[in-house]
Coordinates of C-alpha atoms and ligand atoms in Angstrom, one line a residue:
M398 CA -141.5 43.2 103.8
P399 CA -140.8 43.9 100.1
E400 CA -138.2 46.6 99.5
G401 CA -139.9 49.9 98.9
T402 CA -143.2 49.1 100.8
T403 CA -143.8 51.9 103.2
K404 CA -146.7 50.7 105.3
T405 CA -148.3 47.4 106.1
M406 CA -152.0 47.0 105.2
P407 CA -154.4 45.4 107.7
A408 CA -155.3 41.9 106.3
A409 CA -158.9 42.7 105.5
D410 CA -158.1 45.8 103.4
A411 CA -155.2 44.1 101.7
Q412 CA -157.6 41.7 99.9
D413 CA -159.0 44.6 97.9
L414 CA -155.6 46.1 97.2
T415 CA -152.9 45.4 94.7
D416 CA -149.5 47.0 94.3
G417 CA -146.8 47.9 91.8
F418 CA -145.1 44.5 92.1
H419 CA -148.3 42.6 91.2
L420 CA -149.5 45.0 88.6
L421 CA -146.3 44.6 86.7
I422 CA -146.5 40.8 86.9
D423 CA -150.1 40.9 85.8
A424 CA -149.4 43.3 82.9
L425 CA -146.6 41.1 81.6
K426 CA -148.7 37.9 81.9
L427 CA -151.7 39.5 80.3
N428 CA -149.5 40.1 77.2
G429 CA -147.9 36.7 77.1
L430 CA -144.5 37.9 78.3
T431 CA -143.7 34.9 80.5
T432 CA -139.9 34.8 80.7
I433 CA -137.6 37.3 82.3
Y434 CA -133.8 37.4 82.0
N435 CA -132.4 39.2 85.0
V436 CA -129.8 39.8 87.6
P437 CA -131.4 40.5 91.1
G438 CA -130.7 43.3 93.6
I439 CA -132.3 46.4 95.0
P440 CA -135.0 47.4 94.1
I441 CA -136.1 44.4 92.0
T442 CA -135.2 41.4 94.2
D443 CA -138.7 40.8 95.5
F444 CA -140.2 41.5 92.2
G445 CA -138.2 38.6 90.7
R446 CA -139.3 36.3 93.6
M447 CA -142.9 37.3 93.3
A448 CA -142.8 36.9 89.5
Q449 CA -141.3 33.4 89.9
A450 CA -143.9 32.5 92.5
S451 CA -146.7 33.6 90.2
G452 CA -145.5 31.2 87.5
L453 CA -143.4 33.5 85.3
R454 CA -140.0 32.0 84.3
V455 CA -137.3 34.2 85.9
L456 CA -133.8 33.3 84.9
S457 CA -130.9 34.8 86.8
F458 CA -127.6 35.5 85.1
R459 CA -124.2 36.4 86.4
H460 CA -124.0 39.6 84.4
E461 CA -126.7 41.9 83.0
Q462 CA -125.1 42.1 79.6
N463 CA -125.6 38.4 79.1
A464 CA -129.2 38.6 80.4
G465 CA -129.7 41.4 77.9
Y466 CA -128.3 39.4 75.0
A467 CA -130.5 36.5 76.0
A468 CA -133.6 38.8 76.0
A469 CA -132.6 40.3 72.6
I470 CA -132.3 37.0 70.9
A471 CA -135.4 35.7 72.6
G472 CA -137.2 38.6 70.9
Y473 CA -135.7 37.6 67.5
L474 CA -136.7 34.0 67.9
T475 CA -140.3 34.6 69.1
K476 CA -141.3 38.0 67.6
K477 CA -142.4 38.9 71.2
P478 CA -140.2 41.4 73.1
G479 CA -137.6 39.6 75.2
V480 CA -137.6 41.0 78.7
C481 CA -134.5 41.9 80.6
L482 CA -134.6 43.1 84.2
T483 CA -131.8 44.9 85.9
V484 CA -131.0 46.9 89.1
S485 CA -130.2 50.6 88.9
A486 CA -127.1 52.5 87.7
P487 CA -124.4 49.8 87.3
G488 CA -126.8 47.0 86.4
F489 CA -128.6 49.3 84.1
L490 CA -125.4 50.2 82.4
N491 CA -124.3 46.6 82.1
G492 CA -127.5 45.8 80.3
L493 CA -127.3 48.9 78.0
T494 CA -124.9 47.4 75.5
A495 CA -127.4 44.6 74.9
L496 CA -130.3 47.1 74.5
A497 CA -128.3 49.1 71.9
H498 CA -127.4 45.8 70.2
A499 CA -131.1 44.8 70.1
T500 CA -131.9 48.2 68.5
T501 CA -129.1 48.0 65.9
N502 CA -130.1 44.5 65.0
C503 CA -133.9 45.2 65.0
F504 CA -134.7 42.6 67.7
P505 CA -137.7 43.4 69.9
M506 CA -136.6 43.7 73.5
I507 CA -137.7 45.5 76.7
M508 CA -135.1 46.3 79.3
M509 CA -136.8 47.2 82.6
S510 CA -134.5 48.7 85.2
G511 CA -135.2 49.6 88.8
S512 CA -134.1 53.2 89.5
S513 CA -133.4 55.4 92.4
E514 CA -135.6 58.1 94.0
R515 CA -136.5 60.7 91.4
E516 CA -136.4 63.6 93.9
I517 CA -132.9 62.8 94.9
V518 CA -131.6 61.8 91.5
D519 CA -132.9 65.0 89.9
L520 CA -131.3 67.2 92.6
Q521 CA -128.1 65.1 92.4
Q522 CA -128.0 64.5 96.1
G523 CA -126.2 61.2 95.9
D524 CA -128.8 58.5 96.2
Y525 CA -127.9 54.8 96.3
E526 CA -127.0 53.9 92.7
E527 CA -128.0 57.4 91.5
M528 CA -128.3 57.9 87.8
D529 CA -130.6 59.6 85.3
Q530 CA -131.1 56.3 83.5
L531 CA -134.0 57.5 81.3
A532 CA -131.9 60.2 79.7
I533 CA -129.0 57.9 79.0
A534 CA -131.2 55.1 77.6
K535 CA -133.0 57.4 75.2
T536 CA -130.0 57.6 72.9
M537 CA -129.5 53.8 72.8
C538 CA -133.0 52.5 72.0
K539 CA -136.1 52.9 69.9
A540 CA -138.2 54.3 72.8
A541 CA -137.8 54.9 76.5
Y542 CA -140.5 55.4 79.1
R543 CA -140.7 55.9 82.9
V544 CA -143.7 54.8 85.0
L545 CA -144.2 56.9 88.1
H546 CA -147.6 55.7 89.3
A547 CA -148.9 52.1 89.8
Q548 CA -152.1 52.9 87.8
D549 CA -149.9 53.6 84.8
I550 CA -148.1 50.3 84.8
G551 CA -150.6 48.8 82.3
I552 CA -150.1 51.6 79.9
G553 CA -146.4 51.7 80.3
V554 CA -146.0 48.0 79.5
A555 CA -148.4 48.3 76.6
R556 CA -146.4 51.2 75.1
A557 CA -143.2 49.3 75.6
I558 CA -144.6 46.3 73.8
R559 CA -145.9 48.3 70.8
A560 CA -142.7 50.2 70.5
A561 CA -140.6 47.1 70.6
V562 CA -142.4 45.0 68.0
S563 CA -144.3 47.4 65.6
G564 CA -142.7 48.7 62.4
R565 CA -138.9 48.0 62.6
P566 CA -138.5 46.2 65.9
G567 CA -135.9 47.3 68.4
G568 CA -135.0 47.8 72.0
V569 CA -137.2 49.7 74.5
Y570 CA -136.3 50.9 77.9
L571 CA -138.8 51.0 80.8
D572 CA -137.7 52.9 83.9
L573 CA -139.2 51.7 87.1
P574 CA -138.4 53.8 90.2
A575 CA -138.1 51.8 93.4
K576 CA -141.1 53.5 95.0
L577 CA -143.4 52.3 92.2
F578 CA -143.2 48.7 93.3
G579 CA -144.6 49.4 96.7
Q580 CA -147.4 51.7 95.7
V581 CA -150.8 50.3 96.5
M582 CA -154.2 50.8 94.8
N583 CA -157.6 49.3 94.7
A584 CA -157.4 45.8 93.2
E585 CA -160.4 46.3 90.9
A586 CA -159.1 49.6 89.6
G587 CA -155.7 48.0 89.2
R588 CA -157.2 45.2 87.0
K589 CA -159.0 47.8 84.9
S590 CA -155.8 49.7 84.4
L591 CA -154.1 46.8 82.6
V592 CA -153.9 46.8 78.8
K593 CA -154.0 43.8 76.6
V594 CA -152.2 44.9 73.5
I595 CA -154.3 43.9 70.5
D596 CA -152.3 43.3 67.2
P597 CA -149.0 44.6 68.6
A598 CA -147.3 44.5 65.2
P599 CA -150.0 45.3 62.6
A600 CA -149.4 44.1 59.1
Q601 CA -148.0 46.9 56.9
I602 CA -149.3 46.2 53.4
P603 CA -147.1 47.3 50.5
A604 CA -148.5 49.5 47.8
P605 CA -149.5 47.5 44.6
A606 CA -147.6 50.0 42.4
A607 CA -144.4 49.3 44.4
I608 CA -144.9 45.5 44.0
K609 CA -145.4 45.9 40.3
R610 CA -142.3 48.2 39.9
A611 CA -140.2 45.7 41.8
L612 CA -141.4 42.7 39.8
D613 CA -140.7 44.6 36.5
V614 CA -137.1 45.2 37.5
L615 CA -136.7 41.6 38.6
K616 CA -138.3 40.2 35.4
N617 CA -136.2 42.3 33.1
A618 CA -133.0 41.4 34.7
K619 CA -130.5 39.2 32.9
R620 CA -128.6 38.4 36.1
P621 CA -130.9 38.7 39.1
L622 CA -129.8 38.1 42.7
I623 CA -131.9 37.9 45.9
I624 CA -130.2 38.7 49.2
L625 CA -132.0 37.5 52.3
G626 CA -131.3 39.3 55.5
K627 CA -132.1 38.4 59.1
G628 CA -135.2 40.7 58.8
A629 CA -136.5 38.0 56.5
A630 CA -135.7 35.3 59.0
Y631 CA -137.4 37.3 61.8
A632 CA -140.6 37.6 59.8
Q633 CA -141.3 33.9 60.1
A634 CA -142.8 34.0 56.6
D635 CA -140.7 31.0 55.8
D636 CA -143.0 29.2 53.3
A637 CA -143.8 32.4 51.4
I638 CA -140.2 33.4 51.1
R639 CA -139.2 30.0 49.9
A640 CA -142.0 29.9 47.4
F641 CA -141.1 33.4 46.1
V642 CA -137.4 32.6 45.7
E643 CA -138.1 29.3 44.0
K644 CA -140.6 30.8 41.6
S645 CA -138.2 33.7 40.8
G646 CA -135.5 31.1 39.9
A647 CA -132.9 33.7 40.9
P648 CA -129.7 32.7 42.8
F649 CA -130.0 33.8 46.5
L650 CA -127.4 34.9 49.0
P651 CA -128.2 34.5 52.7
M652 CA -126.8 37.0 55.1
S653 CA -125.3 35.3 58.2
M654 CA -128.4 34.8 60.3
A655 CA -130.7 34.3 57.3
K656 CA -128.8 31.1 56.5
G657 CA -131.3 28.2 56.6
L658 CA -134.3 30.2 55.4
L659 CA -133.8 28.0 52.4
P660 CA -131.2 25.3 53.0
D661 CA -127.6 26.3 52.2
T662 CA -127.6 23.2 50.0
H663 CA -130.5 24.5 47.9
P664 CA -129.7 24.5 44.2
Q665 CA -130.3 28.3 44.0
C666 CA -128.0 29.1 47.0
A667 CA -125.1 31.3 45.9
G668 CA -123.4 31.3 49.3
A669 CA -120.3 29.7 47.9
A670 CA -120.2 32.0 44.9
R671 CA -120.6 35.3 46.9
S672 CA -118.0 37.4 45.1
T673 CA -119.3 36.3 41.7
V674 CA -122.9 37.2 42.3
L675 CA -122.2 40.5 43.9
K676 CA -119.9 41.5 41.1
D677 CA -121.9 40.3 38.1
A678 CA -125.6 40.7 39.1
D679 CA -127.6 43.4 37.2
A680 CA -130.6 43.4 39.6
V681 CA -130.3 42.9 43.3
M682 CA -133.3 42.4 45.5
M683 CA -132.7 42.7 49.2
I684 CA -135.4 41.1 51.5
G685 CA -135.0 42.2 55.1
A686 CA -131.3 43.0 54.4
R687 CA -129.6 46.4 54.7
L688 CA -126.9 47.8 52.5
N689 CA -124.6 48.5 55.5
W690 CA -120.9 47.6 55.9
L691 CA -121.7 43.9 55.7
L692 CA -122.6 44.4 52.1
S693 CA -119.9 47.1 51.5
H694 CA -122.7 49.7 51.3
G695 CA -123.8 48.5 47.9
K696 CA -120.8 50.0 46.1
G697 CA -117.1 49.7 45.5
K698 CA -114.8 46.9 44.3
Q699 CA -116.9 44.1 45.7
W700 CA -119.9 45.1 43.6
G701 CA -117.9 45.3 40.3
D702 CA -118.5 47.6 37.4
A703 CA -121.7 46.1 36.0
P704 CA -124.5 48.6 36.4
K705 CA -127.1 47.4 38.9
Q706 CA -130.6 48.2 39.9
F707 CA -131.6 47.6 43.5
I708 CA -134.9 46.4 44.8
Q709 CA -135.3 46.7 48.5
V710 CA -138.0 45.1 50.7
D711 CA -138.1 46.6 54.2
I712 CA -140.6 47.7 56.8
E713 CA -138.7 51.0 57.4
P714 CA -139.2 53.6 54.6
R715 CA -136.1 55.5 55.7
E716 CA -133.9 52.5 54.9
M717 CA -134.4 53.2 51.2
D718 CA -131.6 55.2 49.5
S719 CA -129.6 55.0 52.7
N720 CA -126.4 54.0 50.8
V721 CA -127.2 53.8 47.1
E722 CA -130.2 54.7 44.9
I723 CA -133.0 52.1 45.2
A724 CA -134.8 51.7 41.9
A725 CA -137.7 49.8 43.4
P726 CA -138.4 50.4 47.1
V727 CA -141.1 48.1 48.6
V728 CA -142.1 49.2 52.1
G729 CA -144.1 46.8 54.1
D730 CA -143.8 43.8 56.5
I731 CA -142.0 40.9 54.9
A732 CA -144.9 38.5 55.1
S733 CA -147.3 40.9 53.4
C734 CA -144.8 41.8 50.8
M735 CA -144.0 38.2 49.9
Q736 CA -147.6 37.3 49.6
A737 CA -148.2 40.4 47.4
F738 CA -145.3 39.3 45.2
L739 CA -146.6 35.8 44.9
D740 CA -150.1 37.0 44.0
A741 CA -148.8 39.4 41.4
M742 CA -146.1 37.3 39.7
G743 CA -148.3 35.4 37.3
K744 CA -146.5 33.2 34.8
W745 CA -142.8 33.7 35.5
D746 CA -139.9 32.8 33.3
A747 CA -136.7 31.6 34.9
P748 CA -133.6 33.9 34.6
P749 CA -131.3 33.1 31.6
A750 CA -129.6 29.7 32.1
E751 CA -126.3 31.4 31.2
W752 CA -126.5 33.2 34.5
T753 CA -127.8 30.5 36.8
G754 CA -125.4 28.0 35.1
A755 CA -122.4 30.3 35.7
V756 CA -123.3 30.8 39.4
K757 CA -123.8 27.1 39.9
A758 CA -120.5 26.3 38.2
K759 CA -118.6 28.8 40.5
R760 CA -120.3 27.5 43.5
D761 CA -119.5 23.8 42.7
E762 CA -115.9 24.8 42.0
N763 CA -115.6 26.5 45.4
V764 CA -117.3 23.7 47.3
T765 CA -115.0 21.1 45.6
K766 CA -111.9 23.1 46.4
M767 CA -112.9 23.3 50.1
A768 CA -113.9 19.7 50.5
P769 CA -110.4 18.1 51.2
R770 CA -109.5 20.8 53.7
L771 CA -112.6 20.0 55.7
M772 CA -111.6 16.4 55.9
N773 CA -108.1 16.9 57.2
N774 CA -107.1 15.1 60.3
N775 CA -104.3 17.5 61.4
V776 CA -103.1 17.6 65.0
P777 CA -103.1 20.2 66.3
M778 CA -106.3 20.9 64.5
D779 CA -106.7 23.8 62.1
Y780 CA -110.0 25.6 61.7
H781 CA -111.1 23.6 58.7
G782 CA -110.4 20.2 60.2
A783 CA -112.4 21.1 63.3
L784 CA -115.2 22.8 61.3
G785 CA -115.5 19.9 58.9
V786 CA -116.6 17.8 61.9
L787 CA -119.1 20.3 63.1
R788 CA -120.5 20.8 59.6
K789 CA -121.3 17.1 59.4
I790 CA -122.9 17.0 62.9
I791 CA -125.2 19.9 62.0
A792 CA -126.1 18.2 58.7
E793 CA -127.1 15.1 60.7
R794 CA -128.9 17.2 63.4
P795 CA -130.4 20.1 61.6
E796 CA -132.7 21.0 64.6
T797 CA -129.6 22.1 66.5
I798 CA -129.3 25.9 66.9
L799 CA -125.8 27.1 66.1
V800 CA -124.5 30.1 68.1
N801 CA -121.2 31.5 66.8
E802 CA -118.8 34.2 67.7
G803 CA -115.1 35.0 67.3
A804 CA -113.0 36.3 64.4
N805 CA -111.6 33.3 62.5
T806 CA -114.0 31.1 64.4
L807 CA -116.9 33.2 63.2
D808 CA -115.9 33.9 59.6
L809 CA -114.8 30.4 58.8
A810 CA -117.7 28.7 60.6
R811 CA -120.2 30.9 58.7
G812 CA -118.8 29.7 55.4
V813 CA -118.3 26.1 56.3
I814 CA -121.3 25.0 58.4
D815 CA -124.4 24.7 56.3
I816 CA -127.7 25.5 57.9
Y817 CA -130.9 23.8 56.9
K818 CA -133.7 25.4 58.8
P819 CA -134.8 29.0 59.5
R820 CA -133.4 30.8 62.6
K821 CA -130.9 28.0 63.4
R822 CA -127.9 30.3 63.2
L823 CA -127.4 33.0 65.8
D824 CA -124.3 35.2 65.9
V825 CA -122.7 38.6 66.5
G826 CA -125.1 40.4 64.2
T827 CA -124.7 43.9 62.7
W828 CA -122.0 45.1 65.1
G829 CA -119.8 42.0 65.1
V830 CA -120.0 42.2 68.9
M831 CA -118.1 39.7 71.1
G832 CA -120.0 38.5 74.1
I833 CA -123.4 37.3 72.7
G834 CA -122.4 33.7 73.0
M835 CA -123.7 32.3 76.3
G836 CA -126.7 34.7 76.5
Q837 CA -127.8 33.6 73.1
A838 CA -127.2 29.9 73.8
I839 CA -129.2 30.1 77.0
A840 CA -132.2 31.9 75.5
A841 CA -132.1 29.7 72.4
A842 CA -132.4 26.6 74.6
V843 CA -135.0 28.2 76.9
E844 CA -137.2 29.6 74.2
T845 CA -137.1 26.6 71.7
G846 CA -136.2 23.6 73.7
H847 CA -133.8 22.6 70.9
P848 CA -130.2 21.6 71.6
V849 CA -127.7 24.4 71.1
L850 CA -124.1 24.2 69.8
A851 CA -122.1 27.3 70.6
V852 CA -118.9 27.6 68.5
E853 CA -116.8 30.1 70.3
G854 CA -113.4 31.7 69.8
D855 CA -111.5 31.6 73.0
S856 CA -111.5 35.4 73.2
A857 CA -115.2 35.6 72.3
F858 CA -116.1 33.1 75.0
G859 CA -114.3 35.1 77.6
F860 CA -116.8 37.9 77.4
S861 CA -119.7 35.7 78.8
G862 CA -117.9 32.6 80.0
M863 CA -119.1 32.9 83.6
E864 CA -122.6 32.0 82.3
V865 CA -121.5 28.4 82.1
E866 CA -122.7 28.3 85.7
T867 CA -126.1 29.5 84.5
I868 CA -126.2 26.8 81.9
C869 CA -125.4 24.1 84.5
R870 CA -127.9 25.6 87.0
Y871 CA -130.8 25.4 84.6
E872 CA -129.5 22.1 83.1
L873 CA -129.7 23.4 79.6
P874 CA -128.9 21.3 76.5
V875 CA -126.0 23.5 75.5
C876 CA -122.7 22.2 74.1
V877 CA -120.0 24.9 74.0
V878 CA -117.0 24.3 71.7
I879 CA -114.1 26.6 72.3
F880 CA -111.7 27.0 69.4
N881 CA -108.7 27.5 71.6
N882 CA -105.9 29.0 69.6
N883 CA -104.4 30.8 72.7
G884 CA -105.6 34.2 71.7
I885 CA -107.3 36.8 69.6
Y886 CA -106.9 35.9 65.8
R887 CA -103.7 33.9 66.6
G888 CA -101.8 32.8 69.7
T889 CA -98.4 33.4 68.3
D890 CA -97.8 37.2 68.6
V891 CA -94.7 38.3 70.5
N892 CA -94.1 41.5 72.4
K893 CA -90.8 42.8 71.1
A894 CA -90.4 45.5 73.7
G895 CA -90.7 43.9 77.2
A896 CA -91.8 41.1 79.5
D897 CA -95.5 41.5 79.1
P898 CA -97.3 39.0 76.8
A899 CA -98.3 40.5 73.4
T900 CA -101.6 42.2 73.3
T901 CA -103.5 39.5 71.5
V902 CA -102.3 36.4 73.3
F903 CA -103.7 34.5 76.3
V904 CA -102.3 31.9 78.7
K905 CA -101.1 29.1 76.5
G906 CA -102.7 25.7 76.7
A907 CA -105.6 26.9 78.9
R908 CA -108.2 24.3 79.8
Y909 CA -111.6 25.9 79.5
D910 CA -113.2 22.5 79.9
K911 CA -112.3 22.7 83.6
M912 CA -114.6 25.7 84.0
M913 CA -117.6 23.6 83.0
E914 CA -116.6 20.8 85.3
A915 CA -116.4 23.2 88.2
F916 CA -120.2 23.6 88.0
G917 CA -121.0 19.9 87.5
G918 CA -121.2 20.0 83.7
V919 CA -119.1 17.8 81.3
G920 CA -115.7 19.0 80.2
V921 CA -113.7 17.5 77.4
N922 CA -110.3 18.4 76.1
A923 CA -110.3 17.6 72.3
T924 CA -107.0 17.6 70.4
S925 CA -108.1 15.9 67.2
P926 CA -111.1 16.0 64.9
D927 CA -112.1 12.5 66.1
D928 CA -112.0 13.7 69.8
L929 CA -114.2 16.7 68.8
K930 CA -116.7 14.6 66.9
R931 CA -117.1 12.1 69.8
A932 CA -117.5 14.8 72.4
V933 CA -120.0 16.9 70.5
N934 CA -122.2 13.9 69.5
A935 CA -122.1 12.7 73.1
A936 CA -123.2 16.1 74.3
L937 CA -126.0 16.5 71.8
D938 CA -127.2 12.9 72.7
S939 CA -127.1 13.4 76.4
K940 CA -128.3 17.0 76.4
K941 CA -126.0 17.6 79.3
P942 CA -124.2 20.9 79.7
T943 CA -120.9 20.3 78.0
L944 CA -117.8 22.4 77.2
V945 CA -115.3 21.1 74.7
N946 CA -111.9 22.7 74.7
A947 CA -110.9 22.2 71.0
V948 CA -107.1 22.7 70.8
I949 CA -106.5 24.7 67.6
D950 CA -103.1 25.4 66.0
P951 CA -102.2 28.9 67.4
A952 CA -100.7 29.8 64.0
A953 CA -103.8 28.8 62.0
G954 CA -105.8 32.0 62.1
S955 CA -105.4 35.4 60.3
E956 CA -105.6 38.9 61.6
S957 CA -109.3 39.9 62.2
G958 CA -110.5 36.8 60.4
R959 CA -112.0 37.9 57.1
I960 CA -112.3 41.6 57.8
G961 CA -108.6 42.5 58.2
N962 CA -109.1 45.2 55.5
L963 CA -111.1 47.3 58.0
N964 CA -108.0 47.9 60.2
P965 CA -106.7 51.5 59.7
Q966 CA -103.4 51.9 58.0
S967 CA -101.0 54.8 58.5
A968 CA -99.6 56.6 55.5
L969 CA -96.3 56.5 57.4
K970 CA -94.1 53.5 56.9
K971 CA -94.5 50.9 59.7
K972 CA -92.2 51.8 62.5
A973 CA -92.4 48.7 64.6
Ligands
LIG646 C1 -117.4 43.8 72.4 C2 -116.2 43.6 71.5 N1 -115.0 43.9 72.0 C3 -113.9 43.7 71.1 C4 -114.1 43.3 69.8 C5 -112.9 43.1 68.9 N2 -112.8 41.7 68.6 C6 -113.2 41.2 67.4 S1 -113.0 39.6 67.2 C7 -112.3 39.5 68.8 C8 -111.8 38.1 69.3 C9 -111.3 37.2 68.3 O1 -110.6 36.2 68.9 P1 -111.3 34.8 69.1 O2 -112.7 34.9 69.6 O3 -110.4 34.0 70.0 O4 -111.4 34.2 67.6 P2 -110.2 33.6 66.7 O5 -110.0 34.6 65.6 O6 -109.0 33.5 67.6 O7 -110.7 32.3 66.2 C10 -112.2 40.7 69.4 C11 -111.7 40.9 70.7 C12 -115.5 43.1 69.4 N3 -115.8 42.7 68.2 N4 -116.5 43.2 70.3
LIG647 MG1 -108.9 32.7 69.5

């Protein structure tokens, strides 16, 4: 008997009845939500079984946080809410980081958690896994709902979908008390209670005056710059964005996950001239990018002294003026905005050649400077030698989805590995969170069918490493490369005060490849760029779950990768 069912129905009656389990399955199916990322347990074990039996794909993880990161990135890749399912209190809390991450990154996601008996929870009488989950979730997501009655499941799911994908997307929490699953009702009434969400993310058309104002600023600029954010990649308006950028003639700078919207090798790409364009531009147009810490809030040294006008294209009106004055705010969904720009541009003159020429010269200079470092054959490998190999592999296999986390492993890979197609680079996002790796790799493979290359710092990998079993279980085409430098940032720190290892170092010479072998996948220990190249090409050819332990010089990295400046410094002289 399913957990939570209180009475058994005579067979004849049961034909005319449905229950919470089935209504939830039917509501998800009706709205095309066909994959669930979960960890089973009371009160959702039977729900997972029934959902799988009904044809939904139910993928079980080893930890809810990874299931949550999988759902979050599934939402980003598909524009449909990714669904994560957890048990009560501890499972709910384990998933919550991912839900908050989805909200911060504007990924549509629905986390559904089973919860304990309301009457007992609210009187704090100590129920099994007691917790007021709804109250806690509210502060971490875009919307949070609880469904108490089976006849409200249809509405509850519809509200969750609309909240997740409309306007600025984000995380939504759906609280499902144990008793709900077992509630029975008339099958016909149940069917009628379901809601098919029509047009869940309605177009938000920008005002013509806002479009004109923005184009005027862009047209009058001597040194225009376009910054593409992951909101632009999410929009799946790839052709319109490319057409607009090309017609504008302006250099463009892709934020990390917007790389590939136009290829990094595109003649207008200013990725390798970042500091020059930020400093010298006189008009900056952000498309689905926010002026948060990743862009130094639009002010300060990085942005130089040249006066600038900002144009911002975003679906969220409150994003405007959040950090600096926005001269031309354009509020609307990216696809509608891009179309409106293209319709209104008319004849368009390219920006002054002096500007585009200077950007190109800087970019070529930086690329040339980097080239020999990427071809080095050092043993032990340094980051550049290893990344040079991976850069070439992605150039030859541009369908591959790159997942990337770490500190040096992240910052250097972002700069070195060119991306050629939209939504092919997934990473730590707005928070710089470690732990997204295996969840993202799994969902990317499941949702797209494309091979995945996960380039992971050894510390970063540790946050979700147990999911290599999940990768093997579902036989996913994922190749994990661990940049193993024996620790966080570097493997060379020494504790001057005692016998314990320093705080940033791990077991030296660890063999992460053996973890993959333990579950039937392929493990390779790579000590040279040639080893690495062979192993990754073999993995991508065979599509077999593979983990390559890439041995990196422990002294090669730098503190906090490229963001060491964010570490607080004391006014006191260093004591230790
Ligand atoms: C959830 C979370 N915990 C801790 C951190 C702090 N942190 C930033 S990078 C990093 C790991 C860096 O080491 P590694 O992944 O090995 O990359 P490396 O620089 O050594 O290449 C940590 C722990 C974080 N960003 N997110
Ligand atoms: Mg490391």
